[in-house]
XYZ file of C-alpha atoms in Angstrom:
413
model
C -31.879 -51.571 13.877
C -29.437 -50.214 16.489
C -30.827 -47.178 18.313
C -27.600 -45.250 17.707
C -28.329 -45.354 13.948
C -31.791 -43.877 14.550
C -30.559 -40.799 16.389
C -29.971 -38.811 13.200
C -33.644 -39.247 12.246
C -34.959 -37.722 15.466
C -34.182 -34.025 14.851
C -37.573 -32.888 16.107
C -38.084 -35.271 18.976
C -39.007 -33.721 22.302
C -38.332 -35.977 25.289
C -40.043 -35.092 28.551
C -40.708 -37.084 31.734
C -44.319 -37.844 32.609
C -43.789 -35.801 35.785
C -41.918 -32.545 35.236
C -42.054 -30.988 38.701
C -38.569 -31.717 40.045
C -39.348 -29.964 43.299
C -41.871 -32.645 44.268
C -40.281 -35.728 42.696
C -36.856 -37.267 43.281
C -35.022 -38.734 40.314
C -34.797 -42.547 40.237
C -31.448 -43.827 41.449
C -30.874 -45.700 38.178
C -30.818 -42.731 35.804
C -27.489 -41.692 34.292
C -24.986 -39.129 35.594
C -24.119 -36.427 33.054
C -21.291 -33.873 33.141
C -21.997 -30.774 31.003
C -18.959 -29.145 29.373
C -20.528 -26.349 27.339
C -18.161 -24.128 25.313
C -20.464 -21.415 23.967
C -23.820 -22.211 25.576
C -25.549 -21.902 28.948
C -24.876 -24.895 31.188
C -27.493 -23.762 33.702
C -30.185 -23.671 30.996
C -29.312 -27.185 29.851
C -29.452 -28.457 33.427
C -32.757 -26.709 34.102
C -34.491 -28.031 30.951
C -33.343 -31.648 31.152
C -34.713 -33.081 34.383
C -34.541 -36.813 33.721
C -30.784 -37.243 34.201
C -28.568 -36.438 37.159
C -26.009 -33.707 36.505
C -22.680 -33.912 38.320
C -20.074 -31.213 38.821
C -16.990 -33.354 38.092
C -16.332 -35.316 34.907
C -14.938 -38.292 36.819
C -18.385 -38.936 38.347
C -20.195 -38.943 34.988
C -21.561 -41.817 32.947
C -21.738 -39.467 29.954
C -19.449 -36.474 29.358
C -21.374 -33.962 27.245
C -18.934 -31.716 25.317
C -20.568 -28.887 23.318
C -18.519 -26.620 21.014
C -19.689 -23.809 18.747
C -18.666 -22.356 15.395
C -20.084 -19.703 13.066
C -21.686 -20.748 9.793
C -21.198 -18.949 6.484
C -24.680 -17.419 6.717
C -23.933 -15.847 10.090
C -25.716 -18.530 12.101
C -24.237 -20.962 14.581
C -23.437 -24.643 14.427
C -23.097 -26.568 17.671
C -21.239 -29.870 17.729
C -22.489 -32.094 20.550
C -20.089 -34.850 21.499
C -21.279 -37.621 23.825
C -18.393 -39.416 25.533
C -19.388 -42.603 27.340
C -17.614 -43.347 30.623
C -17.708 -46.118 33.211
C -20.431 -48.575 32.092
C -20.749 -46.705 28.755
C -17.012 -46.757 28.055
C -16.382 -46.650 24.300
C -19.930 -45.556 23.435
C -19.448 -42.195 21.713
C -21.463 -40.227 19.202
C -21.440 -36.784 17.574
C -24.531 -34.715 16.701
C -24.820 -31.217 15.247
C -27.388 -28.479 15.656
C -27.595 -25.390 13.419
C -29.413 -22.123 13.973
C -30.147 -19.175 11.705
C -28.464 -15.802 12.174
C -31.880 -14.257 12.845
C -32.733 -16.741 15.617
C -33.106 -15.276 19.072
C -31.120 -16.652 21.977
C -34.226 -18.456 23.237
C -34.817 -20.193 19.894
C -31.161 -21.264 19.747
C -31.022 -22.685 23.241
C -34.364 -24.501 22.929
C -33.257 -26.115 19.679
C -29.912 -27.086 21.189
C -31.563 -28.712 24.211
C -33.889 -30.708 21.922
C -30.896 -32.120 20.083
C -29.054 -32.883 23.341
C -32.087 -34.863 24.550
C -32.058 -36.942 21.366
C -28.427 -37.897 21.903
C -29.089 -39.084 25.450
C -31.561 -41.745 24.264
C -29.029 -44.519 23.557
C -27.700 -44.237 27.108
C -31.094 -43.869 28.803
C -32.467 -47.009 27.131
C -30.152 -49.017 29.349
C -31.876 -47.701 32.504
C -35.383 -48.139 33.886
C -36.123 -44.406 33.544
C -36.729 -45.058 29.846
C -40.120 -46.443 30.937
C -41.121 -42.985 32.187
C -40.159 -41.026 29.066
C -42.477 -40.145 26.208
C -41.563 -39.207 22.646
C -43.624 -36.558 20.867
C -43.314 -34.998 17.429
C -43.411 -31.231 16.927
C -43.440 -30.229 13.277
C -43.511 -26.489 13.943
C -39.807 -26.025 14.685
C -37.109 -26.903 12.171
C -33.838 -27.225 14.073
C -31.650 -27.730 10.996
C -31.972 -25.001 8.326
C -32.494 -26.403 4.853
C -31.005 -25.066 1.665
C -33.466 -22.719 -0.050
C -33.397 -20.259 -2.909
C -31.132 -17.416 -1.806
C -31.553 -14.055 -3.533
C -28.458 -12.798 -1.697
C -26.301 -15.665 -3.033
C -24.891 -16.322 0.479
C -23.690 -12.735 0.991
C -24.029 -11.460 4.576
C -23.825 -7.721 5.364
C -23.503 -6.133 8.779
C -23.486 -2.522 9.956
C -22.893 -1.557 13.565
C -22.055 1.431 15.737
C -21.191 1.884 19.387
C -20.604 5.001 21.476
C -19.535 5.862 24.987
C -19.287 9.150 26.793
C -18.918 10.420 30.326
C -17.672 13.507 32.166
C -17.525 15.694 35.232
C -16.513 19.274 36.070
C -12.908 19.015 34.942
C -12.977 16.385 32.249
C -15.070 14.726 29.552
C -14.575 12.040 26.964
C -16.426 10.516 24.049
C -15.676 7.354 22.080
C -17.407 6.443 18.819
C -16.827 3.175 16.992
C -18.441 1.871 13.812
C -18.089 -1.150 11.548
C -19.260 -2.293 8.123
C -18.644 -5.844 6.902
C -19.560 -8.113 4.022
C -18.841 -11.832 3.791
C -19.655 -14.857 1.683
C -18.645 -18.340 2.840
C -19.040 -21.632 1.021
C -17.277 -24.987 1.301
C -14.739 -23.933 -1.341
C -14.485 -20.141 -0.964
C -14.265 -17.630 1.865
C -14.683 -13.931 1.098
C -14.632 -11.419 3.914
C -14.339 -7.604 3.881
C -14.588 -5.341 6.901
C -14.059 -1.677 7.698
C -14.073 -0.065 11.122
C -13.579 3.457 12.420
C -12.600 4.550 15.921
C -12.831 8.146 17.185
C -11.897 9.301 20.679
C -11.923 12.783 22.182
C -10.832 13.685 25.698
C -11.032 17.150 27.260
C -9.487 18.394 30.521
C -10.227 21.732 32.172
C -7.798 23.446 34.549
C -9.151 26.772 35.818
C -9.818 28.727 32.603
C -7.840 26.452 30.277
C -9.281 23.484 28.369
C -7.059 20.983 26.605
C -8.590 18.636 24.025
C -6.910 15.465 22.727
C -8.083 13.475 19.721
C -7.197 10.049 18.373
C -8.711 8.598 15.226
C -8.168 5.451 13.203
C -9.675 3.783 10.146
C -8.992 0.179 9.254
C -9.927 -1.962 6.250
C -9.172 -5.660 5.939
C -10.128 -8.055 3.162
C -9.490 -11.698 2.376
C -10.427 -14.050 -0.442
C -9.449 -17.675 0.238
C -9.807 -20.855 -1.811
C -9.899 -24.322 -0.285
C -7.622 -26.681 -2.226
C -8.279 -29.819 -0.168
C -8.815 -30.865 3.432
C -5.387 -29.493 4.484
C -4.295 -26.727 2.044
C -5.740 -23.279 1.267
C -4.655 -20.288 -0.814
C -5.664 -16.701 -0.093
C -5.257 -13.055 -0.999
C -5.059 -10.388 1.725
C -5.655 -6.664 1.321
C -5.473 -4.030 4.056
C -5.484 -0.271 4.541
C -5.023 1.826 7.679
C -4.938 5.421 8.859
C -4.018 6.085 12.496
C -3.047 9.222 14.394
C -1.613 7.085 17.206
C 0.588 4.983 14.906
C 1.630 7.915 12.671
C -0.016 6.530 9.527
C -1.494 9.068 7.154
C -2.063 6.033 4.917
C -0.844 2.448 5.033
C -2.041 0.195 2.222
C -0.960 -3.283 1.210
C -1.768 -6.641 -0.271
C -0.371 -10.149 -0.436
C -0.957 -13.737 -1.498
C -0.966 -16.285 1.320
C -0.788 -20.022 1.772
C -2.034 -22.079 4.736
C -1.567 -25.693 5.748
C -3.553 -27.394 8.517
C -1.962 -30.563 9.884
C -5.392 -31.870 10.854
C -8.328 -31.827 8.395
C -10.273 -28.556 8.467
C -13.420 -30.502 9.305
C -11.957 -31.245 12.759
C -11.189 -27.644 13.702
C -13.835 -27.476 16.467
C -11.833 -30.095 18.383
C -8.271 -29.671 17.160
C -6.333 -27.385 14.849
C -2.657 -26.887 14.076
C -2.258 -24.569 11.103
C 0.745 -22.882 9.501
C 0.422 -19.735 7.369
C 2.873 -17.706 5.282
C 2.181 -14.231 3.911
C 4.494 -11.994 1.850
C 2.953 -8.563 2.455
C 3.821 -5.552 0.294
C 2.800 -2.219 1.837
C 3.072 1.454 0.988
C 3.387 3.679 4.061
C 2.755 7.415 4.047
C 3.487 8.963 7.442
C 1.811 11.879 9.170
C 5.140 12.976 10.694
C 8.699 12.204 9.662
C 9.894 9.011 11.331
C 12.984 8.402 13.476
C 14.557 6.935 10.315
C 13.940 10.162 8.361
C 11.160 8.729 6.178
C 7.964 10.451 5.053
C 6.938 7.541 2.843
C 8.313 4.130 1.867
C 7.505 0.848 0.136
C 8.094 -2.219 2.302
C 7.987 -5.986 1.825
C 7.375 -7.983 4.983
C 7.513 -11.726 5.688
C 4.735 -12.930 7.976
C 4.696 -16.439 9.363
C 2.124 -17.654 11.874
C 1.319 -20.924 13.598
C -1.998 -21.483 15.336
C -2.750 -24.320 17.746
C -6.131 -25.056 19.319
C -7.314 -28.188 21.087
C -10.763 -28.588 22.671
C -10.943 -31.859 24.536
C -12.814 -33.267 27.555
C -9.869 -32.407 29.822
C -9.903 -28.722 28.812
C -8.712 -26.275 26.170
C -5.333 -25.139 24.874
C -4.986 -22.307 22.392
C -1.717 -20.787 21.245
C -0.417 -18.514 18.491
C 3.092 -17.762 17.272
C 3.567 -14.863 14.857
C 6.886 -13.869 13.279
C 7.408 -10.718 11.198
C 10.528 -9.477 9.395
C 11.176 -6.876 6.685
C 13.000 -8.076 3.586
C 15.347 -5.082 3.314
C 16.514 -5.401 6.938
C 15.878 -8.657 8.792
C 16.863 -7.020 12.082
C 13.577 -5.087 11.881
C 11.418 -7.903 13.154
C 8.757 -8.864 15.674
C 7.815 -12.076 17.480
C 4.455 -12.495 19.226
C 3.472 -15.492 21.334
C -0.029 -16.018 22.790
C -1.134 -18.834 25.073
C -4.452 -19.717 26.696
C -4.628 -22.806 28.871
C -7.710 -24.095 30.730
C -7.800 -27.631 32.078
C -8.700 -29.852 34.994
C -5.660 -30.896 37.028
C -7.443 -33.414 39.198
C -10.858 -34.050 40.679
C -12.363 -30.668 41.621
C -9.176 -28.678 40.803
C -8.923 -26.646 37.583
C -6.396 -24.131 36.287
C -6.517 -21.323 33.738
C -3.510 -19.565 32.278
C -3.251 -16.881 29.607
C -0.502 -14.602 28.438
C 1.125 -12.724 25.602
C 4.751 -11.791 25.058
C 6.106 -9.737 22.166
C 9.637 -8.881 21.103
C 9.404 -5.600 19.196
C 12.138 -4.458 16.797
C 10.115 -3.117 13.859
C 8.609 0.235 14.902
C 9.399 1.979 11.624
C 6.540 4.492 11.981
C 7.673 6.051 15.295
C 7.827 9.852 14.736
C 11.161 11.632 15.088
C 9.579 14.293 17.270
C 9.731 13.379 20.951
C 6.453 12.176 22.456
C 5.145 14.522 25.161
C 4.181 13.383 28.641
C 0.500 13.990 27.842
C 0.672 11.915 24.656
C 2.339 9.051 26.507
C 0.030 9.089 29.534
C -3.117 9.299 27.388
C -1.785 6.770 24.847
C -2.172 9.295 22.027
C 1.071 8.244 20.306
C 2.759 4.888 20.032
C 5.830 4.954 22.325
C 9.121 3.217 21.477
C 9.482 -0.175 23.169
C 11.461 -3.401 22.775
C 8.926 -5.751 24.361
C 5.365 -6.096 25.575
C 3.729 -8.649 27.866
C 0.597 -9.477 29.827
C -0.369 -12.566 31.758
C -2.957 -14.040 34.108
C -3.155 -17.261 36.096
C -5.921 -18.675 38.235
C -6.943 -21.806 40.101
C -10.336 -23.078 41.199
C -11.093 -25.869 43.615
C -14.593 -27.266 44.133
C -15.621 -29.822 46.732
C -18.812 -31.117 48.306
C -21.772 -32.955 46.778
C -21.135 -34.529 43.400
C -24.632 -33.584 42.174
C -25.386 -30.381 40.339
C -28.885 -30.763 38.880
C -30.895 -28.028 40.586
C -30.913 -24.509 39.130
C -32.165 -21.771 41.473
C -32.225 -18.252 39.916
C -33.406 -16.384 43.032
C -31.291 -13.392 44.094
């Protein structure tokens, strides 16, 4: 039987060299070169724990390109997809393994389990070198690296409660921020149900001689979705949302809508590539804290929302982009367009580039209050100011040169 077909049976295999002290032993020259491309895990830990291959810092020098991507499971755990891409003498020899962890697993349990699975996938390549003679295979039945389906008294429901706070101050000023969140979700192959509520409270005080000015901002946000998978490309959903915000002039904003989504690629491939289109027809009732520039205290609105999401994770890098278009039915000139782009890739040997940015055209600020925003409110971002656009961007380059090897991990200092 071909060794590639046996890999799936070796979930609990632990591969270790007979001699594990890399400080006193040089690796044989006929081991394989591996390039680690870890999206969501620690590359240094992988390199430190696997000492029977030679790690290189550039993918063009590798015999095996190890691409690791991560996604969240319905139970709150993590699933890692480990893609082995053969290069040079292993050209065309590819395989894909998965490793799952529980939500309750610590970081150490997750990374140890991931490394065990990575070692298993290296076997088919190592068997073609003489270092295979120095490896031993042992069985450890105490660690289950792939959670099995068991009786679930919670019926797949996951609940989460969290709170965060920040405060600081000095003689003339002080501030405190409090944030909290409650969420509930249930995810299966056919259904996705997700509800979340968060609250944000901020207070800032400034003292000038005998006068103290205090500024408050507060928001509450609820978002819910129930989605049904129709097939490998189509899904239907129902959105609900509610918001109160002193900054955005909402005493209450509440709405709901059906939605439809189409993914050009099968959903099962989303860790490597995704191109999805979504349409939402959102109906909202807005009750404002102050009268708006359009003379409204409350109104019922119907809004078209179209979005396109693109994400590619490949050996050469990552591209992620979003296009969102909004327009109100009663007046199509009240619209918004938002474009996001993240770009990270290797240009050539040793040279990589990262690019990110967002640009928004804003023509739909219906909640802007008629009363003029004061200088304090604008400087402290207490009220949403009128604007016709918004942007941010970053760009960076990195060039690495020197030794092709990158196997030693030294944590000192």
